[in-house]
Tab-separated table of N, CA and C and ligand atoms in Angstrom:
chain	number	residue	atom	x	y	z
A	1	UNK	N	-27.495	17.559	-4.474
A	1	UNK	CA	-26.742	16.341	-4.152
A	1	UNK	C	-25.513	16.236	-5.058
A	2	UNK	N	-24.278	16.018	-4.464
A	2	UNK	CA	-23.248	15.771	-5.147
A	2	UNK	C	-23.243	14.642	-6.108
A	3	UNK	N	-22.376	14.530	-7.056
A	3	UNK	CA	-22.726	13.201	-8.005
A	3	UNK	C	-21.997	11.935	-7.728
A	4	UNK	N	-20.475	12.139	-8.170
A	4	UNK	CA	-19.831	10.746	-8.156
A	4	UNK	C	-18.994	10.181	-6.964
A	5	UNK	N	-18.964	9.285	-6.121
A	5	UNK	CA	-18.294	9.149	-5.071
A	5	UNK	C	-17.479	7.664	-5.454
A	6	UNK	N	-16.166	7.728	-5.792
A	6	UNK	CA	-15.110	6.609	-6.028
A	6	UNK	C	-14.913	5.952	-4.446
A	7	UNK	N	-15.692	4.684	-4.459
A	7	UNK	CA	-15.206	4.112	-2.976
A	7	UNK	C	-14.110	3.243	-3.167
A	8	UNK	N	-12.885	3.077	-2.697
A	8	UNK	CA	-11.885	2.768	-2.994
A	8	UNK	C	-11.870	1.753	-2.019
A	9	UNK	N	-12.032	0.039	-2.464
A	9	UNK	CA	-11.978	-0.480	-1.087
A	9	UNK	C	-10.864	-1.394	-1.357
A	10	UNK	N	-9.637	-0.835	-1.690
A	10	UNK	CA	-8.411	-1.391	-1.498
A	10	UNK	C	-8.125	-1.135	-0.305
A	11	UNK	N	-6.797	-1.878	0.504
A	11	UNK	CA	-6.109	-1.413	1.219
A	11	UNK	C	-4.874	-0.560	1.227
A	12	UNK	N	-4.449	-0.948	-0.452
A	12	UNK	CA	-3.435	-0.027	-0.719
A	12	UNK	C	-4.314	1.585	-1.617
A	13	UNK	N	-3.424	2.566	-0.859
A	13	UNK	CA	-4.511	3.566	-1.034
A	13	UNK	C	-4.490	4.127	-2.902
A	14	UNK	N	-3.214	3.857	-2.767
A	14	UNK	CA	-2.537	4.321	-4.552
A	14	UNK	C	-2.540	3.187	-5.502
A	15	UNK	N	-2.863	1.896	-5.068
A	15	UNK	CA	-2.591	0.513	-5.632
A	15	UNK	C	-3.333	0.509	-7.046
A	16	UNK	N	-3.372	-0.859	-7.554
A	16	UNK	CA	-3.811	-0.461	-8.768
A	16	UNK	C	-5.486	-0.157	-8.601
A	17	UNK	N	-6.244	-0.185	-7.700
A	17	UNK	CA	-7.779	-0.071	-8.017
A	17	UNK	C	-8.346	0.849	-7.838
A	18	UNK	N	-6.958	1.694	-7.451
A	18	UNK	CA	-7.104	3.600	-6.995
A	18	UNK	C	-6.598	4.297	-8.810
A	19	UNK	N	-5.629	3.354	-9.276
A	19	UNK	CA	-5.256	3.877	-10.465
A	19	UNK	C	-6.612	3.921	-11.794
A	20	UNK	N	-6.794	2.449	-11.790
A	20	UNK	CA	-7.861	2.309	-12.543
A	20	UNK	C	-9.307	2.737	-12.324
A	21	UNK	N	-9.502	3.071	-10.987
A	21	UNK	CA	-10.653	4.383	-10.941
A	21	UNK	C	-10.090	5.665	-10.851
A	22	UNK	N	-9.551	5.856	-10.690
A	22	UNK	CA	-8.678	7.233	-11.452
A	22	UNK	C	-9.025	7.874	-12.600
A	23	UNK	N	-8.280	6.644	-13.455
A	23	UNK	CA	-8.269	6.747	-14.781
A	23	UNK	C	-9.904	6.599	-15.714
A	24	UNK	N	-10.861	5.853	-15.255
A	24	UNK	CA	-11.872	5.782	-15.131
A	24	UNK	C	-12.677	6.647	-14.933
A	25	UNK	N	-12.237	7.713	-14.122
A	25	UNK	CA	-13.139	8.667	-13.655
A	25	UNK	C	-12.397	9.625	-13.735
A	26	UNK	N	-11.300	9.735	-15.155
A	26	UNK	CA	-10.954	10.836	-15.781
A	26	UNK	C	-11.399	12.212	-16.084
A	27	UNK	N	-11.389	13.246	-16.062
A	27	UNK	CA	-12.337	13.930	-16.664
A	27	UNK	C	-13.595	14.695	-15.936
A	28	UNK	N	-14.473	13.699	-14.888
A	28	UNK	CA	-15.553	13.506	-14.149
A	28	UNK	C	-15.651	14.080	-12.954
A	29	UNK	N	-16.098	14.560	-12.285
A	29	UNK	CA	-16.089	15.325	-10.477
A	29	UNK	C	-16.296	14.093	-10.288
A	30	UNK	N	-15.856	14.280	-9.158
A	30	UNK	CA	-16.013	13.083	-8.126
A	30	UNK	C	-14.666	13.398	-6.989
A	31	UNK	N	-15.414	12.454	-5.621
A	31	UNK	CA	-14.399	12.468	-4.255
A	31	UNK	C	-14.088	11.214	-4.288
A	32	UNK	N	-13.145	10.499	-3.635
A	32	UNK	CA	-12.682	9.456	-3.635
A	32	UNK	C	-13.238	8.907	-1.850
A	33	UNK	N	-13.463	7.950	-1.361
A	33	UNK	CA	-13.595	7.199	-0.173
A	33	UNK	C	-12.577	6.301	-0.063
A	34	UNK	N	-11.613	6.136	0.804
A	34	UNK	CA	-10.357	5.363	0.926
A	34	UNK	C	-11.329	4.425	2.218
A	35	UNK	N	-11.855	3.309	1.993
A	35	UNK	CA	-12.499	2.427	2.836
A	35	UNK	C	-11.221	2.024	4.240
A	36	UNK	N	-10.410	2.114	3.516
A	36	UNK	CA	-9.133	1.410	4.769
A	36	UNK	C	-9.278	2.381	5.960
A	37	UNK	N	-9.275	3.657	5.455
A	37	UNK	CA	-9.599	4.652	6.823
A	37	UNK	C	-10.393	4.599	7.491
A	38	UNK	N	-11.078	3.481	7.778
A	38	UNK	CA	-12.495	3.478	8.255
A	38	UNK	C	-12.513	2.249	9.493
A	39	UNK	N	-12.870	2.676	10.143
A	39	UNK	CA	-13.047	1.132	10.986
A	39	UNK	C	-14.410	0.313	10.927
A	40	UNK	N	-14.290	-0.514	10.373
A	40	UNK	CA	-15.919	-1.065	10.062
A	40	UNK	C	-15.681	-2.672	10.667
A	41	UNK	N	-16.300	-3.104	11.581
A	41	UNK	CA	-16.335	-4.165	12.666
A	41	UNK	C	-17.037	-5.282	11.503
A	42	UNK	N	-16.430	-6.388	12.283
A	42	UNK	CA	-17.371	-7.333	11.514
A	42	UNK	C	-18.651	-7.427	11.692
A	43	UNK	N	-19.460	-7.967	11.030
A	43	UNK	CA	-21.140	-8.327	11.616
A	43	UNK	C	-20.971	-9.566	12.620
A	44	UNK	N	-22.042	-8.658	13.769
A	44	UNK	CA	-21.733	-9.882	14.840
A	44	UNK	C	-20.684	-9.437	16.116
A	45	UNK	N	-19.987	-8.428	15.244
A	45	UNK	CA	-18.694	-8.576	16.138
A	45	UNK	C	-19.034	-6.979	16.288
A	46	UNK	N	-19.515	-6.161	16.491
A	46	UNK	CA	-19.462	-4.436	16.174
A	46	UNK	C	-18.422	-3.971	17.543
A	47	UNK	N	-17.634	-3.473	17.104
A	47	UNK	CA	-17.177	-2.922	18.992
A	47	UNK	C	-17.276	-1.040	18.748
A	48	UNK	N	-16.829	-0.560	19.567
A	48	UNK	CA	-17.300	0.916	19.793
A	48	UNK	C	-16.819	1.751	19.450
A	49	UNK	N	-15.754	1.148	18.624
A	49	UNK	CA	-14.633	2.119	17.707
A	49	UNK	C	-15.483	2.370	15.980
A	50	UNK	N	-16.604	0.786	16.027
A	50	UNK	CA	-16.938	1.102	14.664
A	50	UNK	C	-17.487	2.349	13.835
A	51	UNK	N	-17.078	2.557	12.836
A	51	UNK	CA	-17.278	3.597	11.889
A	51	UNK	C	-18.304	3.510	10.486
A	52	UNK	N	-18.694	2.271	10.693
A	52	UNK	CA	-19.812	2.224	9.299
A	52	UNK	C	-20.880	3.772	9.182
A	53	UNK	N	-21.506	3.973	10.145
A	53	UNK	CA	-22.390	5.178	10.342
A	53	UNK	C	-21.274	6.381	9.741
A	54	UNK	N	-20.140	6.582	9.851
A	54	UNK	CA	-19.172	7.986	9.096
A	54	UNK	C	-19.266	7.687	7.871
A	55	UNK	N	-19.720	6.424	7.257
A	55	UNK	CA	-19.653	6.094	5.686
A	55	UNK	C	-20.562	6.026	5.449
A	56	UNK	N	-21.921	5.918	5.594
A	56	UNK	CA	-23.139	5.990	5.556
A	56	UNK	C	-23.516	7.677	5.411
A	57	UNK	N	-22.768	8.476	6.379
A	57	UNK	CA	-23.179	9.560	6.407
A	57	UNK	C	-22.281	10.642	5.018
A	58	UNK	N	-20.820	9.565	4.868
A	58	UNK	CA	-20.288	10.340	3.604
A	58	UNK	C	-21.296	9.792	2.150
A	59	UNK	N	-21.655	8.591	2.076
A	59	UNK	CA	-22.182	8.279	0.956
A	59	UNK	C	-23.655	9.593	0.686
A	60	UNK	N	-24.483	9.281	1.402
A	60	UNK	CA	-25.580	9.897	1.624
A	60	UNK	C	-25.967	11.032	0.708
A	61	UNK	N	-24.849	11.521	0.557
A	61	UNK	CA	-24.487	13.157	-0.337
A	61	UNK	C	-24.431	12.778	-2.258
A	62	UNK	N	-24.160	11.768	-2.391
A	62	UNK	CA	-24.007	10.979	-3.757
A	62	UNK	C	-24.814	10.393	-4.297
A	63	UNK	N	-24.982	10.761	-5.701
A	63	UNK	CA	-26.535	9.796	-6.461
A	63	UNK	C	-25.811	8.503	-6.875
A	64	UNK	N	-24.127	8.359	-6.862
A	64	UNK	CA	-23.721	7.911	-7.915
A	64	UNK	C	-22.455	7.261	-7.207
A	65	UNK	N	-22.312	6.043	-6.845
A	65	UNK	CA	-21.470	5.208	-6.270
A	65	UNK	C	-20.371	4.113	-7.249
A	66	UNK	N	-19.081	4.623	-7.318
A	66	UNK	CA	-18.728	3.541	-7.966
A	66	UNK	C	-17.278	3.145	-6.810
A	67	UNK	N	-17.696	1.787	-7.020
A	67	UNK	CA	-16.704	0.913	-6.263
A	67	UNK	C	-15.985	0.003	-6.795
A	68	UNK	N	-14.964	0.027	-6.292
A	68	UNK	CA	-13.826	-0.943	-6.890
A	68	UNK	C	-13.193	-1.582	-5.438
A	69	UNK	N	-12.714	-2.684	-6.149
A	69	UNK	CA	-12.154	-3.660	-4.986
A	69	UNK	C	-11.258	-4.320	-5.841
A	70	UNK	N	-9.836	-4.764	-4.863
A	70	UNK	CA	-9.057	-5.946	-5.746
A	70	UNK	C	-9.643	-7.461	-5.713
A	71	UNK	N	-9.820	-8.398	-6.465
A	71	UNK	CA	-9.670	-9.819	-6.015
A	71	UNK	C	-9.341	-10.090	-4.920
A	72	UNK	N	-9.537	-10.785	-3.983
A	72	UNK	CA	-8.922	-11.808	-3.106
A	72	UNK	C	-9.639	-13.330	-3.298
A	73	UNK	N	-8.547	-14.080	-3.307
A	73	UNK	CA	-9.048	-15.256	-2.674
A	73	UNK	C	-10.591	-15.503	-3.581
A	74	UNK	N	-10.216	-14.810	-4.963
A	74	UNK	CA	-11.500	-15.462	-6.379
A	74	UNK	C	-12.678	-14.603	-5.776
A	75	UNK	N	-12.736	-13.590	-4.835
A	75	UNK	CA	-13.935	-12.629	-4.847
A	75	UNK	C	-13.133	-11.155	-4.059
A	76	UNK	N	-14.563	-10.802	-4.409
A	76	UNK	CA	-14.242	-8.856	-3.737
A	76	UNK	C	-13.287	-8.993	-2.582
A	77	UNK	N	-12.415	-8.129	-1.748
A	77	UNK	CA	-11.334	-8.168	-0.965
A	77	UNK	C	-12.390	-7.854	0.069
A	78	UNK	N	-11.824	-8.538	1.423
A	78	UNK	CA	-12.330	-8.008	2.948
A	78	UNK	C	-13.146	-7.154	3.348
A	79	UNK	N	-12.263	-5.716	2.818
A	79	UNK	CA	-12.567	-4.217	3.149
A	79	UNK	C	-14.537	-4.279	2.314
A	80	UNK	N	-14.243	-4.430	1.170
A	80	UNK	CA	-15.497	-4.487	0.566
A	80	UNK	C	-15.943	-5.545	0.877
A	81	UNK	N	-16.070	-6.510	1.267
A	81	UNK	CA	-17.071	-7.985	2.020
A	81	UNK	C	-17.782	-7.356	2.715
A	82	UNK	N	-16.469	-7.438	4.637
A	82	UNK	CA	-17.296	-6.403	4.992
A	82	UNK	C	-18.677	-5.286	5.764
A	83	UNK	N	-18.279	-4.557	4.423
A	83	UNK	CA	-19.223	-3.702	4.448
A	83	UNK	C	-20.420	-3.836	3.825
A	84	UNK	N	-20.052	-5.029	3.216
A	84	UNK	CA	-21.603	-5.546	2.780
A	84	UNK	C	-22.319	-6.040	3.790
A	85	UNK	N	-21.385	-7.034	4.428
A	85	UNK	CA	-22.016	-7.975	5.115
A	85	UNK	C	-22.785	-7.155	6.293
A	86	UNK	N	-22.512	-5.795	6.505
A	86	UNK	CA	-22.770	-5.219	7.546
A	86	UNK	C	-24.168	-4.551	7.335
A	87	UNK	N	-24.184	-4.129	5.898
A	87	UNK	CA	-25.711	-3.910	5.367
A	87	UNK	C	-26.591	-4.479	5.573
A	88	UNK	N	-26.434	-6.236	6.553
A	88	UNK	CA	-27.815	-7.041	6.383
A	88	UNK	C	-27.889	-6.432	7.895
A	89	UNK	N	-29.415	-5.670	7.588
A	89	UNK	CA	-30.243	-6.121	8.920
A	89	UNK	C	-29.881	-4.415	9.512
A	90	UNK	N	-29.550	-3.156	9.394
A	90	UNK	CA	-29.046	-2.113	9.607
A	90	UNK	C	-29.905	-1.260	8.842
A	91	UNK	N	-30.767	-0.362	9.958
A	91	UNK	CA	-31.455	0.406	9.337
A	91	UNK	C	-30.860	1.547	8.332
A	92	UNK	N	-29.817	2.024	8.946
A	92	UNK	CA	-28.905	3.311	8.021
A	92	UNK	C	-28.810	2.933	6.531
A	93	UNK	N	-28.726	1.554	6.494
A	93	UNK	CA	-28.397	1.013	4.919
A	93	UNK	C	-29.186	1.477	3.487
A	94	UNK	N	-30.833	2.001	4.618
A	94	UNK	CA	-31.813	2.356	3.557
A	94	UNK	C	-31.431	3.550	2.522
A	95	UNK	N	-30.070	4.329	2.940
A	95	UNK	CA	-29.808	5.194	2.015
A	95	UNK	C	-29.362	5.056	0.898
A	96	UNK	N	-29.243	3.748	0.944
A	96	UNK	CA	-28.067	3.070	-0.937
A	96	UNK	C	-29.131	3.320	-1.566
A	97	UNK	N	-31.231	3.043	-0.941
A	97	UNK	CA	-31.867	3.186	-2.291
A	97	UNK	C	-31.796	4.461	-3.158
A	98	UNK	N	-32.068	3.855	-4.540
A	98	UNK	CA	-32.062	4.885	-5.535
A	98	UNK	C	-30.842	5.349	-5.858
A	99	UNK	N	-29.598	4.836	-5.170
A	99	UNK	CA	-28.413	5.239	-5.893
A	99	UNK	C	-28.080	4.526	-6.906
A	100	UNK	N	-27.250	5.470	-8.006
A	100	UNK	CA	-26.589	4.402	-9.168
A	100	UNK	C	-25.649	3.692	-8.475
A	101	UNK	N	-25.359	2.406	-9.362
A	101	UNK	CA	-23.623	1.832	-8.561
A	101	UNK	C	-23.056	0.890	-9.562
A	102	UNK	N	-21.779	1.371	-9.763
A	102	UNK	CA	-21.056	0.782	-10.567
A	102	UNK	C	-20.271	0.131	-9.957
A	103	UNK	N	-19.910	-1.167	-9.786
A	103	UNK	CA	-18.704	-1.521	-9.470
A	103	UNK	C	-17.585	-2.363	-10.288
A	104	UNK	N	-16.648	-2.318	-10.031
A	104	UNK	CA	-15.669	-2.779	-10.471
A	104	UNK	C	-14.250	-3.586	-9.692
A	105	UNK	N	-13.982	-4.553	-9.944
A	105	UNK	CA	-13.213	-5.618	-8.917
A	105	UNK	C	-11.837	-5.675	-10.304
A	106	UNK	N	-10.234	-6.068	-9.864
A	106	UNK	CA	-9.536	-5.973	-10.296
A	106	UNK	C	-8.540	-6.797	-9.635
A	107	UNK	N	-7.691	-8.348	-10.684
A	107	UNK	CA	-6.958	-9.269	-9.773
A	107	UNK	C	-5.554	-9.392	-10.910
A	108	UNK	N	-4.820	-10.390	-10.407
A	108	UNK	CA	-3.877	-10.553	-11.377
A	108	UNK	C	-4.194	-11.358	-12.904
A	109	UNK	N	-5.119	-11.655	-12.351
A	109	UNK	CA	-5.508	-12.485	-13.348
A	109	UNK	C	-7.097	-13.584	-12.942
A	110	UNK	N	-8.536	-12.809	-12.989
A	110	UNK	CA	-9.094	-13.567	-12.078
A	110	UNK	C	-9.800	-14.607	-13.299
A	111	UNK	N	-10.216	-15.577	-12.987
A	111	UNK	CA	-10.363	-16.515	-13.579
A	111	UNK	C	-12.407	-16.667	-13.606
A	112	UNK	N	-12.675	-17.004	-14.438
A	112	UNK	CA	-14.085	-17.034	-15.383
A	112	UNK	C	-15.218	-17.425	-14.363
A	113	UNK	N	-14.735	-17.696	-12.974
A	113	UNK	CA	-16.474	-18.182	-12.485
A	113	UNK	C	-15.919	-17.384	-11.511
A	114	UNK	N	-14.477	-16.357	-11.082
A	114	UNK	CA	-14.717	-15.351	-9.916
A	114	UNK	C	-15.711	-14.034	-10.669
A	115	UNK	N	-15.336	-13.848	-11.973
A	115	UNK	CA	-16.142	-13.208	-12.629
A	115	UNK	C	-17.399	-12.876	-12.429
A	116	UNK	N	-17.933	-14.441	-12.238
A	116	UNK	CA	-19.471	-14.932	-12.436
A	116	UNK	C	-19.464	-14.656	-10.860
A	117	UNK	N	-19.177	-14.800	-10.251
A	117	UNK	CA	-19.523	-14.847	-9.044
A	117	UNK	C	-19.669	-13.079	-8.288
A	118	UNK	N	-18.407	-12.471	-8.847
A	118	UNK	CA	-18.692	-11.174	-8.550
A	118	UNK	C	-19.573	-9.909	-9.535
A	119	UNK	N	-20.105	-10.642	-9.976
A	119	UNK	CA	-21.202	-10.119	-11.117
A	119	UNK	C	-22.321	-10.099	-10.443
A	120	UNK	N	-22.510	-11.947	-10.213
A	120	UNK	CA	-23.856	-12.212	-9.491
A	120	UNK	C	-24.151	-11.522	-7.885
A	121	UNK	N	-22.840	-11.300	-7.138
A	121	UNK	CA	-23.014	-10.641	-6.077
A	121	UNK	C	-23.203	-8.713	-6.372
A	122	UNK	N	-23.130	-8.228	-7.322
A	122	UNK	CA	-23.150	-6.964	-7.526
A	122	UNK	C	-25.024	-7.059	-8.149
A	123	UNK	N	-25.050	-7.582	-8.914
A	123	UNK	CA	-26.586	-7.782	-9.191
A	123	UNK	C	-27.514	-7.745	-7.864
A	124	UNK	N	-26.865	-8.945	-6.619
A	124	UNK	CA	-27.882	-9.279	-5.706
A	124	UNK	C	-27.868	-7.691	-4.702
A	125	UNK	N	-27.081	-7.498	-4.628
A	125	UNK	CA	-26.778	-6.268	-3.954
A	125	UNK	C	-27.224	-5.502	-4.453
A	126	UNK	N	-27.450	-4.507	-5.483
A	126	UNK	CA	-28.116	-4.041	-6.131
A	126	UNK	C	-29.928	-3.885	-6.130
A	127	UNK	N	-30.021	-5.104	-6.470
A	127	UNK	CA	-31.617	-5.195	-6.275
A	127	UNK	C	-32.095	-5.227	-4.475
A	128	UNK	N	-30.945	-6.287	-3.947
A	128	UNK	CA	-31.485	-6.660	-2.151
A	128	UNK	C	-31.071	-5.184	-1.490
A	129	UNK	N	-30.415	-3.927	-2.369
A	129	UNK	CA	-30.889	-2.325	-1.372
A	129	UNK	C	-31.446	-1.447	-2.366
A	130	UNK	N	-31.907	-1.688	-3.225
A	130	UNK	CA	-32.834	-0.907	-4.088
A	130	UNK	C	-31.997	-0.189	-4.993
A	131	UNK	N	-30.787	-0.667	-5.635
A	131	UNK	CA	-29.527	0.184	-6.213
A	131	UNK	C	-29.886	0.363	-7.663
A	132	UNK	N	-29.433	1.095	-8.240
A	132	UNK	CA	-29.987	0.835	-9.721
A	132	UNK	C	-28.244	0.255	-10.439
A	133	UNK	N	-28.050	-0.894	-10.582
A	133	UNK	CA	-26.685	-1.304	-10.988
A	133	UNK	C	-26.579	-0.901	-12.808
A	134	UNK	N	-25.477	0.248	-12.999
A	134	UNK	CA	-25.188	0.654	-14.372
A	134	UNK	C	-24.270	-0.049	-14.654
A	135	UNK	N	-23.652	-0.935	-14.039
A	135	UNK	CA	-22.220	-1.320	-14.720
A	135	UNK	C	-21.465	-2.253	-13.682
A	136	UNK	N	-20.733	-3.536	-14.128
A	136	UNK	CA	-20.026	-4.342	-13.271
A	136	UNK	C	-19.023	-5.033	-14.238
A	137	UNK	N	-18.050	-4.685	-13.956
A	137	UNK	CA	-16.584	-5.407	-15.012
A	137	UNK	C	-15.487	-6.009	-14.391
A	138	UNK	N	-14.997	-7.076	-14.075
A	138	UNK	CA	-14.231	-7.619	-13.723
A	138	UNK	C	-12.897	-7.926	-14.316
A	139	UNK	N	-11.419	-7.356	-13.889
A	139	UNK	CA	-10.938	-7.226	-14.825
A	139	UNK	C	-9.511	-7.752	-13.965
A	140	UNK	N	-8.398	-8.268	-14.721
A	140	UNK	CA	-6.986	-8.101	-14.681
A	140	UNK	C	-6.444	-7.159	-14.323
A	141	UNK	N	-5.573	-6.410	-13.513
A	141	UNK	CA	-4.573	-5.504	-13.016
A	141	UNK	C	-4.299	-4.542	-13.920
A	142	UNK	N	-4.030	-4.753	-15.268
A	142	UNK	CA	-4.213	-3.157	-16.243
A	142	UNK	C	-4.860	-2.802	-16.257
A	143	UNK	N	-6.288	-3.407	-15.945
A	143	UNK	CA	-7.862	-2.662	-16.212
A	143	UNK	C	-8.262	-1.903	-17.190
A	144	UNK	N	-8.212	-2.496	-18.669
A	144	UNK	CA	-8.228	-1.815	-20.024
A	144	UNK	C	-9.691	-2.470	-20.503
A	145	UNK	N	-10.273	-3.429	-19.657
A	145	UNK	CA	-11.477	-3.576	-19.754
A	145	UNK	C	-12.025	-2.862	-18.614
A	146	UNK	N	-12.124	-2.830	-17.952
A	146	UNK	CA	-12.773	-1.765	-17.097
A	146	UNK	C	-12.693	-0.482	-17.426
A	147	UNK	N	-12.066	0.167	-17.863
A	147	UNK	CA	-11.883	1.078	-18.628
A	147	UNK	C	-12.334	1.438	-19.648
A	148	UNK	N	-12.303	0.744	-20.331
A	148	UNK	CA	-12.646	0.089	-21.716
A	148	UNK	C	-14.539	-0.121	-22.414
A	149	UNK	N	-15.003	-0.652	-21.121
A	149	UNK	CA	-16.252	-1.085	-20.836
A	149	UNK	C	-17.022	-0.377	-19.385
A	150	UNK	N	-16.923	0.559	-18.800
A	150	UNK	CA	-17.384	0.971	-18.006
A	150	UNK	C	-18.013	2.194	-18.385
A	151	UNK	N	-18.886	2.878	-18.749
A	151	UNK	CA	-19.302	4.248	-18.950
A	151	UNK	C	-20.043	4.896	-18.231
A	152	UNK	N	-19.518	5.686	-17.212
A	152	UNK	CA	-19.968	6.337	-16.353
A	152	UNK	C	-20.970	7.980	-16.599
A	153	UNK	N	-22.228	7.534	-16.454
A	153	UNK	CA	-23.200	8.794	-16.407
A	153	UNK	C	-22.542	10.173	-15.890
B	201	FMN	C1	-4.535	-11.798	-0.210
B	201	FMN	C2	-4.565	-11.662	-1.712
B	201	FMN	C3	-5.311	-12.534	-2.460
B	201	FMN	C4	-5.380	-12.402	-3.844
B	201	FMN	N1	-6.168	-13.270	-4.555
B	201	FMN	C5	-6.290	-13.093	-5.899
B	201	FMN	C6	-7.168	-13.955	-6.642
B	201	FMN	O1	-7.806	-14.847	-6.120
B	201	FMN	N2	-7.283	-13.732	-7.978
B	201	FMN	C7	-6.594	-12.728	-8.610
B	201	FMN	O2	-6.758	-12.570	-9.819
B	201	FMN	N3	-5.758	-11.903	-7.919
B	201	FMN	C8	-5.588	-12.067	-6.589
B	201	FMN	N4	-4.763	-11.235	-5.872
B	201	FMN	C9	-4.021	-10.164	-6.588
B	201	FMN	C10	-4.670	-8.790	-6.414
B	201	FMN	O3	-6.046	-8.795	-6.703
B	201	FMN	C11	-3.998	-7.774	-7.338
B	201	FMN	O4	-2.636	-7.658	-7.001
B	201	FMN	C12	-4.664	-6.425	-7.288
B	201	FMN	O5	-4.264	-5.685	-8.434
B	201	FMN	C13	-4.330	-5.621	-6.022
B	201	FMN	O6	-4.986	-4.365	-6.077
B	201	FMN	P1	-4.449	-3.111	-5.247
B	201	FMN	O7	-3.151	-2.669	-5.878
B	201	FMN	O8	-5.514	-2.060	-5.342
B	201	FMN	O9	-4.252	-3.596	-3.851
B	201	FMN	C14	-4.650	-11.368	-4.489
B	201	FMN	C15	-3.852	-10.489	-3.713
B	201	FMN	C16	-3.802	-10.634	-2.337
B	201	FMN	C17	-2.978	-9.666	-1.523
């Protein structure tokens, strides 16, 4: 099994949350997942173009998931919502168990209870698909705490 898979769920592909897992995952093997390339339907809404199952089937190969997302709107951005939201109730999902997952979220400046909030949603996620969560840092646009504080196995 391959090890590290950078899911990139910006929309900008080079933006800063491609830089700061980059830089993050200096050094380290790893493939990158550009989530924007993906067509992933809302829950509820699936139409026949959806693509969650091509990401399911790229993750699959990885012990070791780290994700990053920018802020929006004081939590994780769209692209990464989502694909959460699409995890409830989807048998394919059973493959996150036993993966590591780090994630990491990045805003201009996010403020002390988006923090709390995208902490507590990386925790619930974590435990509600059997994830083993190593790491969750929420950080400002330089990402020198994420960086800083993230140590990747
Ligand atoms: C629609 C939208 C909403 C945003 N909301 C927030 C926010 O609530 N808090 C924050 O700190 N930054 C917010 N930002 C700023 C982005 O998180 C920030 O520019 C981030 O570094 C973008 O990452 P990227 O370059 O990977 O796209 C928002 C940006 C956009 C486009």
């Amino acid at each position: 099994m391959e090890k590290i898979l950078f899911m990139n769920c910006s929309p900008n592909k080079e933006g800063n949350t491609y830089q700061i897992g980059e830089e993050l995952l200096k050094g380290k093997e790893h493939e990158i997942l550009y989530m924007v390339d993906y067509k992933i339907s809302h829950y509820g809404q699936v139409t026949s173009d959806d693509q969650i199952k091509d990401i399911f089937n790229k993750i699959k190969d990885f012990e070791t998931l780290v994700i990053g997302a920018p802020v929006y709107w004081y939590t994780v951005g769209g692209l990464l919502k989502t694909f959460i939201d699409r995890l409830y109730m989807l048998p394919e999902a059973e493959i996150l168990r036993g993966k590591k997952l780090y994630l990491f979220a990045q805003g201009s400046g996010p403020d002390s209870d988006t923090e709390k909030s995208i902490t507590f949603l990386a925790n619930r996620l974590s435990t509600l698909m059997g994830m083993e969560l190593k790491g969750v840092v929420v950080d400002s646009s330089d990402g020198r705490k994420i960086v800083n504080n993230m140590s990747i196995d």
